[in-house]
C-alpha positions as MATLAB code, in Angstrom:
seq = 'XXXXXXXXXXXXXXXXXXXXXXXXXXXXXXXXXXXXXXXXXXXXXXXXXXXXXXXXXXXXXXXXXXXXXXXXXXXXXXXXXXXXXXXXXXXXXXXXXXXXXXXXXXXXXXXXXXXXXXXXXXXXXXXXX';
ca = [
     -53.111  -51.049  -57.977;
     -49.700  -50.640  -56.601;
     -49.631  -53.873  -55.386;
     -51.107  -55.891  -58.237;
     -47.880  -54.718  -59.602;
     -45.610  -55.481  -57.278;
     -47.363  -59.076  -57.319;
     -46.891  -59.377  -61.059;
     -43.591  -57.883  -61.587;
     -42.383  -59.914  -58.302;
     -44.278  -63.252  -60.018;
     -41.897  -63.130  -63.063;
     -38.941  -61.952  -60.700;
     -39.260  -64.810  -58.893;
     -39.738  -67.331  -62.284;
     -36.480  -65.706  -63.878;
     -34.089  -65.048  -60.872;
     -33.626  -65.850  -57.292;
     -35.070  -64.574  -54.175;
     -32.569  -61.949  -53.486;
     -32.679  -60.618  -55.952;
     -36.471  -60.313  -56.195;
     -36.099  -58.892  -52.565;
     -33.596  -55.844  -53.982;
     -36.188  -55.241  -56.489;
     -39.230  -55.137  -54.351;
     -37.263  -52.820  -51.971;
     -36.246  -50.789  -54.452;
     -39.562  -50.260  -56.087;
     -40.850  -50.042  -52.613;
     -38.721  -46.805  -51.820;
     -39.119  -45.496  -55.453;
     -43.082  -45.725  -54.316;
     -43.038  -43.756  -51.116;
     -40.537  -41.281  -52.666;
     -43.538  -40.552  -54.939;
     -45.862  -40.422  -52.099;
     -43.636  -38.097  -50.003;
     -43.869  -35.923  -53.180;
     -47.494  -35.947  -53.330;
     -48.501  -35.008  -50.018;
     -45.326  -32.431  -49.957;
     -47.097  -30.776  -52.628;
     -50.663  -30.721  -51.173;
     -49.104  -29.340  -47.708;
     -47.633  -26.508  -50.048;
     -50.888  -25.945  -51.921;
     -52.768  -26.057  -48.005;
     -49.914  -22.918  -47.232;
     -50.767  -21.240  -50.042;
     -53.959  -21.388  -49.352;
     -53.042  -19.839  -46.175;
     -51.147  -17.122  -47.561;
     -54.559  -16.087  -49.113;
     -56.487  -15.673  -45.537;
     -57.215  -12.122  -46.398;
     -59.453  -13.358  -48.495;
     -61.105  -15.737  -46.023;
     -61.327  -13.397  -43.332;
     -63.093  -11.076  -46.409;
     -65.559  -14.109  -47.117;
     -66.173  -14.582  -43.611;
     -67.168  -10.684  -43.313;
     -69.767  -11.108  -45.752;
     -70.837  -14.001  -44.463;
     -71.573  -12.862  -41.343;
     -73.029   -9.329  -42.564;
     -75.265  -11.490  -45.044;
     -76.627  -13.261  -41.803;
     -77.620  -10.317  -39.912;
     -79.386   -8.575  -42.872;
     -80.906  -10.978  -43.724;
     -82.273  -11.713  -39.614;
     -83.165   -7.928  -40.010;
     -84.965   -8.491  -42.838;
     -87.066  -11.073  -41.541;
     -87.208   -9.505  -38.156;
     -89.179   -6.646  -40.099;
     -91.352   -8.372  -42.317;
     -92.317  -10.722  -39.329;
     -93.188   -7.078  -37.390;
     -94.737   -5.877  -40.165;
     -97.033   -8.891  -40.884;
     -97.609   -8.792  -37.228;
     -98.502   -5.023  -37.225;
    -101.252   -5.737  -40.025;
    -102.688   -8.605  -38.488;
    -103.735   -6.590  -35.647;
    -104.947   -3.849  -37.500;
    -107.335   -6.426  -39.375;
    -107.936   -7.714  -36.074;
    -109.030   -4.673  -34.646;
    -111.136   -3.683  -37.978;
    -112.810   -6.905  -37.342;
    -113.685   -6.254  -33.828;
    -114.738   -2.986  -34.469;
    -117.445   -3.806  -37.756;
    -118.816   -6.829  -36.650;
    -119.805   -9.195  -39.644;
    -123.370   -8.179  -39.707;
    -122.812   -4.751  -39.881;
    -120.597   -5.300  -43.156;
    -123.341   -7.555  -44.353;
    -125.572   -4.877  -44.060;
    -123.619   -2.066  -45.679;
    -122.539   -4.420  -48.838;
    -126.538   -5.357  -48.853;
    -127.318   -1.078  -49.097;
    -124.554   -1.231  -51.525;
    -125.644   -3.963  -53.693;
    -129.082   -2.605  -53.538;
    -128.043    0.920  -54.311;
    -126.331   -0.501  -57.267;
    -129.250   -2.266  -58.623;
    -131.261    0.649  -58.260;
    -129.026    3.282  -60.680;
    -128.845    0.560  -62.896;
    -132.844   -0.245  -63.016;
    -133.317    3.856  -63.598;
    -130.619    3.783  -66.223;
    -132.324    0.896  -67.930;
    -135.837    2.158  -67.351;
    -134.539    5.701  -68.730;
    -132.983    4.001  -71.589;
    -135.944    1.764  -72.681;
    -138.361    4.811  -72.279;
    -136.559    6.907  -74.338;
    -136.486    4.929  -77.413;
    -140.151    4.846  -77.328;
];
């Protein structure tokens, strides 16, 4: 943008005056530009020191950061070895009641079920009679 204005402003320099002085006024708005810049990036590089000043508070940041990380590992390190721990105790109910034998028991179960509920029923329907 800077220079679209130098190329207008030195467009109707040029139409109006002579070269000379178009070249004083380019130079001029030339060093009037970087005098600006110098003042920009003076001002970041103070706000970057400041910044600085503040590395308590990064240092702070970068404690909690790094706490954050291991309790969190720890917390997954635990839940992985508690997962762990009750996969083998499933494992090892498993291998000790083999499917059939559950099978069996839920079928004495279901049928014991059936049966208190046929008495009930029977009980029920003879005692209305």
């Amino acid at each position: 943008m800077a220079m679209a204005c130098f190329f207008i402003a030195g467009s109707q320099a040029q139409a109006g005056g002579s070269w000379s002085s178009l070249k004083d006024w380019m130079a001029e708005r030339w060093k009037a530009y970087n005098q600006d810049q110098d003042y920009i990036q003076k001002d970041i590089f103070s706000e970057q020191l400041h910044e600085t000043d503040n590395s308590n508070y990064s240092l702070e940041l970068e404690e909690f950061f790094k706490s954050t990380t291991t309790s969190s590992k720890s917390n997954i390190e635990t839940h992985q070895q508690q997962y762990l721990q009750q996969l083998k105790q499933a494992k090892n109910q498993l291998n000790h009641n083999p499917i059939g034998n559950y099978e069996e028991k839920r079928r004495e179960d279901i049928d014991k079920e059936l049966t208190q509920e046929l008495e009930q029923f029977l009980a029920e329907l003879l005692g209305e009679n």
